[in-house]
Coordinates of N, CA and C in Angstrom, one line a residue:
M1 N -7.5 2.4 -2.4 CA -6.6 2.6 -1.2 C -6.1 4.0 -1.1
T2 N -5.9 4.6 -2.3 CA -5.3 6.0 -2.3 C -6.4 7.0 -1.9
K3 N -7.7 6.7 -1.9 CA -8.7 7.7 -1.6 C -9.5 7.3 -0.3
A4 N -9.1 6.2 0.3 CA -9.8 5.8 1.5 C -9.5 6.8 2.7
V5 N -10.5 6.9 3.6 CA -10.2 7.7 4.8 C -10.0 6.8 5.9
L6 N -8.7 6.7 6.3 CA -8.3 5.8 7.4 C -8.0 6.6 8.6
P7 N -8.2 5.9 9.8 CA -8.0 6.6 11.0 C -6.5 7.0 11.2
E8 N -6.2 8.1 11.9 CA -4.8 8.5 12.1 C -4.2 7.7 13.2
N9 N -2.9 7.3 13.0 CA -2.1 6.6 14.1 C -2.9 5.4 14.6
R10 N -3.5 4.6 13.8 CA -4.3 3.5 14.3 C -3.6 2.2 14.2
F11 N -2.8 2.0 13.3 CA -2.3 0.6 13.0 C -0.8 0.5 13.5
D12 N -0.6 -0.7 14.2 CA 0.8 -1.0 14.6 C 1.6 -1.6 13.5
V13 N 0.9 -2.3 12.6 CA 1.5 -3.0 11.5 C 0.7 -2.8 10.2
W14 N 1.4 -2.4 9.1 CA 0.8 -2.3 7.8 C 1.5 -3.4 6.9
N15 N 0.7 -4.3 6.5 CA 1.2 -5.4 5.7 C 0.6 -5.4 4.3
D16 N 1.4 -5.0 3.3 CA 0.9 -4.9 1.9 C 1.5 -6.0 1.1
R17 N 0.7 -6.9 0.6 CA 1.2 -8.0 -0.1 C 1.3 -7.7 -1.6
A18 N 0.7 -6.7 -2.1 CA 0.8 -6.4 -3.6 C 0.2 -5.1 -4.0
V19 N -0.4 -4.4 -3.2 CA -1.1 -3.1 -3.6 C -0.2 -2.1 -4.2
F20 N 0.9 -1.8 -3.5 CA 1.8 -0.8 -4.0 C 2.4 -1.2 -5.3
H21 N 2.6 -2.4 -5.6 CA 3.2 -2.9 -6.9 C 2.3 -2.4 -8.0
F22 N 1.0 -2.5 -7.8 CA 0.1 -2.2 -8.9 C -0.2 -0.7 -9.1
L23 N 0.3 0.2 -8.2 CA 0.2 1.6 -8.3 C 1.3 2.1 -9.3
T24 N 0.9 2.4 -10.5 CA 1.9 2.7 -11.5 C 2.1 4.2 -11.7
E25 N 1.1 5.0 -11.2 CA 1.2 6.4 -11.4 C 1.8 7.1 -10.2
P26 N 2.8 8.0 -10.4 CA 3.5 8.7 -9.3 C 2.5 9.3 -8.3
L27 N 1.4 9.9 -8.7 CA 0.5 10.5 -7.7 C -0.2 9.5 -6.9
D28 N -0.5 8.3 -7.5 CA -1.1 7.3 -6.7 C -0.1 6.7 -5.7
R29 N 1.1 6.6 -6.0 CA 2.1 6.1 -5.1 C 2.3 7.1 -4.0
Q30 N 2.3 8.4 -4.3 CA 2.5 9.4 -3.3 C 1.3 9.4 -2.3
A31 N 0.1 9.2 -2.8 CA -1.1 9.2 -2.0 C -1.0 7.9 -1.1
Y32 N -0.6 6.8 -1.6 CA -0.4 5.6 -0.8 C 0.5 5.8 0.3
V33 N 1.7 6.4 0.0 CA 2.7 6.6 1.1 C 2.1 7.6 2.1
A34 N 1.4 8.6 1.7 CA 0.8 9.5 2.7 C -0.2 8.7 3.6
Q35 N -1.0 7.8 3.0 CA -1.9 7.0 3.8 C -1.1 6.2 4.9
V36 N -0.1 5.6 4.4 CA 0.7 4.8 5.4 C 1.3 5.7 6.5
M37 N 1.9 6.8 6.1 CA 2.5 7.7 7.1 C 1.5 8.2 8.1
R38 N 0.3 8.4 7.6 CA -0.8 9.0 8.5 C -1.4 7.9 9.4
S39 N -1.5 6.7 8.9 CA -2.3 5.6 9.6 C -1.5 4.7 10.5
V40 N -0.2 4.6 10.2 CA 0.6 3.7 11.1 C 1.1 4.6 12.3
R41 N 1.0 4.0 13.4 CA 1.4 4.6 14.7 C 2.9 4.9 14.7
P42 N 3.4 5.9 15.4 CA 4.8 6.0 15.5 C 5.5 4.8 16.1
N43 N 6.6 4.4 15.6 CA 7.3 3.1 15.9 C 6.6 1.9 15.4
G44 N 5.6 2.1 14.5 CA 4.9 0.9 13.9 C 5.8 0.3 12.9
H45 N 5.3 -0.7 12.2 CA 6.0 -1.4 11.2 C 5.3 -1.5 9.9
V46 N 6.0 -1.3 8.8 CA 5.4 -1.3 7.5 C 6.1 -2.4 6.7
I47 N 5.3 -3.4 6.2 CA 5.9 -4.5 5.4 C 5.2 -4.4 4.0
I48 N 6.1 -4.2 3.0 CA 5.6 -4.1 1.6 C 6.3 -5.1 0.7
A49 N 5.5 -6.0 0.1 CA 6.0 -7.0 -0.8 C 5.6 -6.6 -2.2
T50 N 6.6 -6.6 -3.1 CA 6.3 -6.3 -4.5 C 6.9 -7.3 -5.4
F51 N 6.7 -7.3 -6.7 CA 7.2 -8.2 -7.7 C 8.4 -7.6 -8.3
A52 N 9.1 -8.4 -9.1 CA 10.2 -7.9 -9.9 C 9.7 -6.9 -10.9
E53 N 10.6 -6.1 -11.4 CA 10.2 -5.1 -12.5 C 9.5 -5.7 -13.7
N54 N 9.9 -7.0 -14.0 CA 9.2 -7.7 -15.1 C 8.2 -8.7 -14.6
G55 N 7.6 -8.4 -13.4 CA 6.6 -9.3 -12.8 C 5.2 -9.0 -13.4
P56 N 4.2 -9.6 -12.8 CA 2.8 -9.5 -13.3 C 2.4 -8.1 -13.5
E57 N 1.5 -7.8 -14.5 CA 1.0 -6.5 -14.7 C -0.4 -6.4 -14.1
K58 N -1.0 -7.5 -13.7 CA -2.3 -7.4 -13.0 C -2.4 -8.6 -12.0
C59 N -3.3 -8.4 -11.1 CA -3.5 -9.4 -10.1 C -4.0 -10.8 -10.7
S60 N -3.5 -11.8 -10.1 CA -3.9 -13.1 -10.7 C -5.1 -13.7 -10.1
V61 N -5.8 -13.0 -9.2 CA -7.0 -13.5 -8.5 C -8.2 -13.5 -9.5
Y62 N -8.9 -14.6 -9.6 CA -10.0 -14.6 -10.5 C -11.3 -14.4 -9.7
L63 N -12.1 -13.5 -10.1 CA -13.4 -13.2 -9.4 C -14.5 -13.7 -10.2

């Protein structure tokens, strides 16, 4: 997500269920925020859900 090329001012709503939580490096978090700021339209909405500080360290989805 931090390296994807997303269209500028394209999305009305950005709904992140757990991506930001797993970005533990400051530069990755900065890149993520830059993506959001670039891709969400002015007056758009950003919804970010994270876990508690002592929450899971990896995604629980089994592939």
